[in-house]
């Protein structure tokens, strides 16, 4: 744990978390440091971690979530810091743990989870097999290995395209196994990054969406507005039941369309950010490669001029 950011994170967790929980939080994380979010979670409660790298020299981050790092009885920043030090340094546990670690790269979009080992080295003749049977078996196993590798590569490409085209953030949902304080930390190992993170709990946002993640603020707002519409009656509004039902259905449709537009705008903004950062990094690499090629060309040209001059002077540079 980076001591310099712990007091800030603890203050957020204990004193101000409710005020920031409504919207994702943006951090500028310097290279070699990390930032953490903390929150109390109850047993069997769902919580979702969301992260999206907005910019940086490299769009890479090391993300880890774990807990409980402190017991549920902790109520002060000092007590939380003390319990966390015991957890980190002395291995003290406060219940059944959750640990999740991921190195994510939003630029090259390396997919590190669920990889299939595609070992194409098929063993030779097994005991009791004829030569023909062995050849048929090895051919079938090799085809199966190739199919698995192609399927895995296709899945990776689909995930990459989803992030590139939709600007989707990294989302991971867990169910707490014990009461206590949980933390989500993002470390900038490779360069300074600008990252947007969110820590949502089902107790605050009212359950899971169709993707299996805790509802976002926008999704929760839509549900609350629909509940208010359902609680309203035609008599209170002074109109007929038929007109009221029609108006209510239209309002629900419009609200969902508006939420969908807002979501697509956010993903489009993220997509453009990734494309912009990727183009900048590609341009920098091209400039560096061109510079190296130019320097190499000048060195070769200089050596050729030097060799030709020595040759015309009669020196045994070319083996004369």
Tab-separated table of C-alpha atoms in Angstrom:
chain	number	residue	atom	x	y	z
A	1	UNK	CA	0.000	0.000	0.000
A	2	UNK	CA	1.300	3.424	-0.914
A	3	UNK	CA	1.295	5.398	2.322
A	4	UNK	CA	0.873	8.757	0.583
A	5	UNK	CA	-2.539	7.918	-0.836
A	6	UNK	CA	-3.932	5.926	2.078
A	7	UNK	CA	-5.231	8.889	4.131
A	8	UNK	CA	-7.045	10.293	1.090
A	9	UNK	CA	-8.583	6.928	0.230
A	10	UNK	CA	-9.601	6.295	3.827
A	11	UNK	CA	-11.154	9.748	4.079
A	12	UNK	CA	-13.128	9.079	0.928
A	13	UNK	CA	-14.244	5.726	2.273
A	14	UNK	CA	-15.271	6.901	5.735
A	15	UNK	CA	-16.350	10.488	5.364
A	16	UNK	CA	-17.231	11.255	1.779
A	17	UNK	CA	-17.904	8.000	-0.019
A	18	UNK	CA	-21.626	8.544	-0.284
A	19	UNK	CA	-21.043	11.890	-2.002
A	20	UNK	CA	-18.769	10.398	-4.692
A	21	UNK	CA	-20.539	7.081	-5.100
A	22	UNK	CA	-23.077	8.583	-7.475
A	23	UNK	CA	-20.539	9.181	-10.229
A	24	UNK	CA	-17.328	7.492	-11.378
A	25	UNK	CA	-14.153	8.994	-9.909
A	26	UNK	CA	-11.230	10.095	-12.065
A	27	UNK	CA	-7.639	9.734	-10.884
A	28	UNK	CA	-4.337	10.855	-12.382
A	29	UNK	CA	-1.977	8.138	-11.153
A	30	UNK	CA	1.739	8.784	-11.441
A	31	UNK	CA	4.013	6.021	-12.669
A	32	UNK	CA	4.921	3.587	-9.901
A	33	UNK	CA	2.092	4.656	-7.569
A	34	UNK	CA	-1.464	3.482	-6.942
A	35	UNK	CA	-4.844	4.804	-5.865
A	36	UNK	CA	-7.482	2.866	-3.907
A	37	UNK	CA	-11.204	3.045	-3.171
A	38	UNK	CA	-12.684	1.534	0.001
A	39	UNK	CA	-16.217	0.647	1.043
A	40	UNK	CA	-18.114	-1.466	3.549
A	41	UNK	CA	-19.819	-4.488	2.048
A	42	UNK	CA	-22.170	-6.946	3.718
A	43	UNK	CA	-22.037	-10.714	3.303
A	44	UNK	CA	-23.823	-11.976	0.138
A	45	UNK	CA	-24.028	-8.412	-1.201
A	46	UNK	CA	-22.995	-7.794	-4.813
A	47	UNK	CA	-20.507	-5.095	-5.742
A	48	UNK	CA	-19.191	-4.077	-9.155
A	49	UNK	CA	-15.821	-2.572	-10.035
A	50	UNK	CA	-15.597	-0.463	-13.184
A	51	UNK	CA	-12.426	0.974	-14.718
A	52	UNK	CA	-11.630	2.812	-17.939
A	53	UNK	CA	-8.242	4.348	-18.814
A	54	UNK	CA	-8.835	7.747	-20.372
A	55	UNK	CA	-5.262	8.648	-21.266
A	56	UNK	CA	-1.563	8.210	-20.638
A	57	UNK	CA	1.702	7.348	-22.356
A	58	UNK	CA	0.542	3.727	-22.213
A	59	UNK	CA	-3.054	2.660	-21.535
A	60	UNK	CA	-1.984	-0.037	-19.084
A	61	UNK	CA	-2.831	-0.574	-15.430
A	62	UNK	CA	-2.548	-3.212	-12.726
A	63	UNK	CA	-5.910	-3.641	-10.993
A	64	UNK	CA	-6.546	-5.651	-7.869
A	65	UNK	CA	-9.547	-6.006	-5.601
A	66	UNK	CA	-9.518	-7.793	-2.272
A	67	UNK	CA	-11.165	-7.979	1.073
A	68	UNK	CA	-12.213	-7.841	3.691
A	69	UNK	CA	-9.084	-5.833	4.616
A	70	UNK	CA	-10.697	-4.651	7.850
A	71	UNK	CA	-13.565	-5.864	10.038
A	72	UNK	CA	-17.058	-4.487	9.648
A	73	UNK	CA	-16.850	-2.907	13.116
A	74	UNK	CA	-14.258	-0.338	11.975
A	75	UNK	CA	-15.692	3.195	12.106
A	76	UNK	CA	-12.689	5.536	12.006
A	77	UNK	CA	-9.934	6.204	9.480
A	78	UNK	CA	-7.240	5.389	12.030
A	79	UNK	CA	-8.829	2.032	12.866
A	80	UNK	CA	-9.173	1.189	9.182
A	81	UNK	CA	-5.522	2.040	8.526
A	82	UNK	CA	-4.395	-0.046	11.507
A	83	UNK	CA	-6.475	-3.065	10.433
A	84	UNK	CA	-5.236	-2.763	6.861
A	85	UNK	CA	-1.603	-2.742	8.006
A	86	UNK	CA	-2.231	-5.947	9.935
A	87	UNK	CA	-3.832	-7.467	6.834
A	88	UNK	CA	-0.987	-6.447	4.505
A	89	UNK	CA	2.035	-6.976	6.748
A	90	UNK	CA	0.994	-9.777	9.088
A	91	UNK	CA	-1.541	-11.680	6.991
A	92	UNK	CA	-4.384	-11.170	9.442
A	93	UNK	CA	-7.746	-12.200	7.983
A	94	UNK	CA	-11.183	-10.828	8.824
A	95	UNK	CA	-13.303	-13.431	7.065
A	96	UNK	CA	-13.444	-15.439	3.859
A	97	UNK	CA	-11.368	-13.485	1.335
A	98	UNK	CA	-11.925	-12.312	-2.227
A	99	UNK	CA	-8.839	-11.623	-4.333
A	100	UNK	CA	-8.882	-10.510	-7.958
A	101	UNK	CA	-5.852	-9.360	-9.952
A	102	UNK	CA	-5.707	-8.229	-13.584
A	103	UNK	CA	-3.181	-6.489	-15.833
A	104	UNK	CA	-5.285	-4.611	-18.369
A	105	UNK	CA	-4.214	-2.864	-21.559
A	106	UNK	CA	-6.806	-0.671	-23.308
A	107	UNK	CA	-4.518	0.045	-26.253
A	108	UNK	CA	-3.398	-3.372	-27.487
A	109	UNK	CA	-6.269	-4.985	-25.533
A	110	UNK	CA	-4.463	-8.111	-24.397
A	111	UNK	CA	-6.964	-10.587	-22.980
A	112	UNK	CA	-5.328	-12.405	-20.068
A	113	UNK	CA	-8.281	-14.413	-18.789
A	114	UNK	CA	-9.566	-17.708	-20.098
A	115	UNK	CA	-6.700	-18.440	-22.426
A	116	UNK	CA	-6.575	-21.911	-23.932
A	117	UNK	CA	-3.279	-23.723	-24.160
A	118	UNK	CA	-2.960	-24.806	-27.768
A	119	UNK	CA	-0.259	-27.435	-27.542
A	120	UNK	CA	0.006	-28.905	-31.028
A	121	UNK	CA	2.649	-31.479	-30.092
A	122	UNK	CA	0.724	-34.751	-30.362
A	123	UNK	CA	2.271	-37.850	-28.774
A	124	UNK	CA	3.437	-40.648	-31.053
A	125	UNK	CA	2.211	-44.203	-31.250
A	126	UNK	CA	0.452	-45.396	-28.123
A	127	UNK	CA	0.706	-48.915	-26.824
A	128	UNK	CA	-1.538	-51.299	-28.759
A	129	UNK	CA	-2.086	-48.913	-31.676
A	130	UNK	CA	-1.338	-49.703	-35.259
A	131	UNK	CA	0.466	-47.190	-37.426
A	132	UNK	CA	-2.759	-46.262	-39.255
A	133	UNK	CA	-4.704	-45.810	-36.014
A	134	UNK	CA	-1.933	-43.651	-34.584
A	135	UNK	CA	-1.873	-41.429	-37.659
A	136	UNK	CA	-5.669	-40.999	-37.616
A	137	UNK	CA	-5.685	-40.197	-33.892
A	138	UNK	CA	-2.882	-37.657	-34.177
A	139	UNK	CA	-4.591	-35.990	-37.116
A	140	UNK	CA	-7.869	-35.697	-35.177
A	141	UNK	CA	-6.148	-34.347	-32.060
A	142	UNK	CA	-4.192	-31.824	-34.079
A	143	UNK	CA	-7.393	-30.604	-35.761
A	144	UNK	CA	-9.023	-30.286	-32.346
A	145	UNK	CA	-6.105	-28.245	-31.001
A	146	UNK	CA	-6.203	-25.960	-34.038
A	147	UNK	CA	-9.953	-25.470	-33.656
A	148	UNK	CA	-9.523	-24.568	-29.969
A	149	UNK	CA	-6.836	-22.047	-30.809
A	150	UNK	CA	-8.934	-20.495	-33.588
A	151	UNK	CA	-11.944	-20.287	-31.300
A	152	UNK	CA	-9.880	-18.607	-28.573
A	153	UNK	CA	-8.410	-16.111	-31.048
A	154	UNK	CA	-11.909	-15.363	-32.357
A	155	UNK	CA	-13.181	-14.753	-28.809
A	156	UNK	CA	-10.247	-12.442	-28.104
A	157	UNK	CA	-10.890	-10.496	-31.282
A	158	UNK	CA	-14.573	-10.142	-30.411
A	159	UNK	CA	-13.667	-8.739	-26.984
A	160	UNK	CA	-11.142	-6.351	-28.530
A	161	UNK	CA	-13.661	-5.144	-31.094
A	162	UNK	CA	-16.254	-4.626	-28.384
A	163	UNK	CA	-13.954	-2.290	-26.456
A	164	UNK	CA	-12.664	-0.547	-29.582
A	165	UNK	CA	-16.081	-0.032	-31.139
A	166	UNK	CA	-18.231	0.527	-28.076
A	167	UNK	CA	-15.771	2.085	-25.630
A	168	UNK	CA	-16.871	-0.345	-22.947
A	169	UNK	CA	-15.100	-0.142	-19.571
A	170	UNK	CA	-13.662	-3.077	-17.679
A	171	UNK	CA	-16.397	-4.366	-15.343
A	172	UNK	CA	-16.168	-7.106	-12.735
A	173	UNK	CA	-18.876	-8.114	-10.254
A	174	UNK	CA	-18.369	-10.071	-7.029
A	175	UNK	CA	-20.499	-11.360	-4.188
A	176	UNK	CA	-18.997	-10.626	-0.776
A	177	UNK	CA	-18.274	-13.744	1.262
A	178	UNK	CA	-17.892	-11.895	4.565
A	179	UNK	CA	-18.831	-8.587	6.172
A	180	UNK	CA	-16.074	-5.993	6.166
A	181	UNK	CA	-14.155	-3.325	4.282
A	182	UNK	CA	-13.142	-4.086	0.690
A	183	UNK	CA	-10.696	-2.158	-1.457
A	184	UNK	CA	-10.092	-1.664	-5.167
A	185	UNK	CA	-6.615	-0.440	-6.154
A	186	UNK	CA	-5.215	0.688	-9.501
A	187	UNK	CA	-1.461	0.823	-9.981
A	188	UNK	CA	0.287	2.620	-12.847
A	189	UNK	CA	3.263	0.347	-13.446
A	190	UNK	CA	4.304	1.566	-16.894
A	191	UNK	CA	3.481	5.298	-17.064
A	192	UNK	CA	1.292	8.035	-15.624
A	193	UNK	CA	-2.354	7.370	-16.498
A	194	UNK	CA	-5.717	9.091	-16.226
A	195	UNK	CA	-8.313	6.521	-15.180
A	196	UNK	CA	-12.025	6.577	-14.379
A	197	UNK	CA	-13.157	4.098	-11.709
A	198	UNK	CA	-16.413	3.222	-9.999
A	199	UNK	CA	-17.327	1.049	-6.991
A	200	UNK	CA	-21.057	0.191	-6.867
A	201	UNK	CA	-22.980	-1.878	-4.310
A	202	UNK	CA	-26.317	-3.606	-4.830
A	203	UNK	CA	-27.585	-2.278	-1.479
A	204	UNK	CA	-27.258	1.283	-2.808
A	205	UNK	CA	-28.261	0.759	-6.432
A	206	UNK	CA	-31.006	-1.831	-6.056
A	207	UNK	CA	-29.764	-5.010	-7.714
A	208	UNK	CA	-28.193	-6.233	-10.953
A	209	UNK	CA	-28.805	-5.312	-14.575
A	210	UNK	CA	-29.233	-7.691	-17.503
A	211	UNK	CA	-25.434	-8.006	-17.858
A	212	UNK	CA	-25.077	-9.260	-14.296
A	213	UNK	CA	-23.490	-6.057	-12.944
A	214	UNK	CA	-24.777	-3.702	-10.254
A	215	UNK	CA	-27.023	-1.010	-11.716
A	216	UNK	CA	-25.368	2.239	-12.748
A	217	UNK	CA	-26.574	5.615	-11.537
A	218	UNK	CA	-28.461	6.185	-14.803
A	219	UNK	CA	-30.127	2.754	-14.666
A	220	UNK	CA	-31.118	3.328	-11.039
A	221	UNK	CA	-32.603	6.729	-11.946
A	222	UNK	CA	-34.699	5.138	-14.706
A	223	UNK	CA	-36.030	2.493	-12.312
A	224	UNK	CA	-36.863	5.095	-9.654
A	225	UNK	CA	-38.724	7.256	-12.164
A	226	UNK	CA	-40.722	4.280	-13.404
A	227	UNK	CA	-41.640	3.389	-9.814
A	228	UNK	CA	-42.860	6.972	-9.269
A	229	UNK	CA	-44.926	6.768	-12.453
A	230	UNK	CA	-46.454	3.471	-11.320
A	231	UNK	CA	-47.314	4.973	-7.938
A	232	UNK	CA	-49.096	7.904	-9.587
A	233	UNK	CA	-52.799	7.584	-10.493
A	234	UNK	CA	-55.143	9.086	-13.056
A	235	UNK	CA	-57.317	10.538	-10.283
A	236	UNK	CA	-54.368	12.509	-8.865
A	237	UNK	CA	-53.610	13.939	-12.299
A	238	UNK	CA	-57.258	14.651	-13.088
A	239	UNK	CA	-57.377	12.723	-16.377
A	240	UNK	CA	-58.980	9.527	-17.636
A	241	UNK	CA	-57.414	6.150	-16.961
A	242	UNK	CA	-56.839	5.504	-20.666
A	243	UNK	CA	-55.089	8.844	-21.251
A	244	UNK	CA	-53.031	8.396	-18.099
A	245	UNK	CA	-51.886	4.901	-19.102
A	246	UNK	CA	-50.948	6.108	-22.611
A	247	UNK	CA	-49.005	9.090	-21.259
A	248	UNK	CA	-47.245	6.933	-18.659
A	249	UNK	CA	-46.145	4.371	-21.261
A	250	UNK	CA	-44.866	7.140	-23.553
A	251	UNK	CA	-42.909	8.726	-20.712
A	252	UNK	CA	-41.316	5.373	-19.843
A	253	UNK	CA	-40.296	4.834	-23.465
A	254	UNK	CA	-38.841	8.339	-23.771
A	255	UNK	CA	-36.908	7.997	-20.510
A	256	UNK	CA	-35.387	4.689	-21.568
A	257	UNK	CA	-34.463	6.138	-24.979
A	258	UNK	CA	-32.792	9.086	-23.269
A	259	UNK	CA	-30.825	6.775	-20.959
A	260	UNK	CA	-29.769	4.675	-23.941
A	261	UNK	CA	-28.589	7.782	-25.820
A	262	UNK	CA	-26.591	8.952	-22.788
A	263	UNK	CA	-24.972	5.530	-22.476
A	264	UNK	CA	-24.032	5.453	-26.154
A	265	UNK	CA	-22.613	8.980	-25.935
A	266	UNK	CA	-20.401	7.930	-23.032
A	267	UNK	CA	-19.159	4.862	-24.899
A	268	UNK	CA	-18.528	6.943	-28.022
A	269	UNK	CA	-16.515	9.429	-25.979
A	270	UNK	CA	-14.464	6.589	-24.507
A	271	UNK	CA	-13.943	5.067	-27.939
A	272	UNK	CA	-12.673	8.367	-29.337
A	273	UNK	CA	-10.329	8.756	-26.374
A	274	UNK	CA	-8.812	5.323	-27.000
A	275	UNK	CA	-8.445	6.009	-30.712
A	276	UNK	CA	-6.846	9.393	-30.025
A	277	UNK	CA	-4.369	7.934	-27.534
A	278	UNK	CA	-3.589	5.007	-29.833
A	279	UNK	CA	-2.945	7.366	-32.766
A	280	UNK	CA	-0.661	9.546	-30.666
A	281	UNK	CA	1.340	6.551	-29.489
A	282	UNK	CA	1.554	5.149	-33.030
A	283	UNK	CA	2.753	8.538	-34.312
A	284	UNK	CA	5.443	8.696	-31.611
A	285	UNK	CA	6.651	5.200	-32.484
A	286	UNK	CA	6.719	6.071	-36.187
A	287	UNK	CA	8.731	9.246	-35.522
A	288	UNK	CA	11.212	7.315	-33.402
A	289	UNK	CA	11.510	4.563	-36.001
A	290	UNK	CA	12.048	7.142	-38.773
A	291	UNK	CA	14.712	8.884	-36.695
A	292	UNK	CA	16.546	5.615	-36.102
A	293	UNK	CA	16.335	4.735	-39.789
A	294	UNK	CA	17.711	8.174	-40.720
A	295	UNK	CA	20.614	7.856	-38.280
A	296	UNK	CA	21.399	4.364	-39.562
A	297	UNK	CA	21.247	5.577	-43.188
A	298	UNK	CA	23.640	8.421	-42.390
A	299	UNK	CA	26.071	6.049	-40.677
A	300	UNK	CA	26.025	3.625	-43.622
A	301	UNK	CA	26.428	6.501	-46.079
A	302	UNK	CA	29.339	7.912	-44.088
A	303	UNK	CA	31.022	4.503	-43.965
A	304	UNK	CA	30.578	4.097	-47.742
A	305	UNK	CA	32.076	7.552	-48.433
A	306	UNK	CA	34.994	6.798	-46.110
A	307	UNK	CA	35.599	3.401	-47.762
A	308	UNK	CA	35.498	4.783	-51.320
A	309	UNK	CA	37.887	7.630	-50.446
A	310	UNK	CA	40.349	5.224	-48.883
A	311	UNK	CA	40.029	2.931	-51.862
A	312	UNK	CA	40.838	5.724	-54.333
A	313	UNK	CA	43.818	6.670	-52.160
A	314	UNK	CA	45.103	3.131	-52.556
A	315	UNK	CA	44.707	2.008	-48.962
A	316	UNK	CA	44.043	-1.727	-48.448
A	317	UNK	CA	40.548	-1.162	-47.122
A	318	UNK	CA	38.950	-3.535	-49.636
A	319	UNK	CA	41.593	-6.224	-49.332
A	320	UNK	CA	44.013	-4.953	-52.032
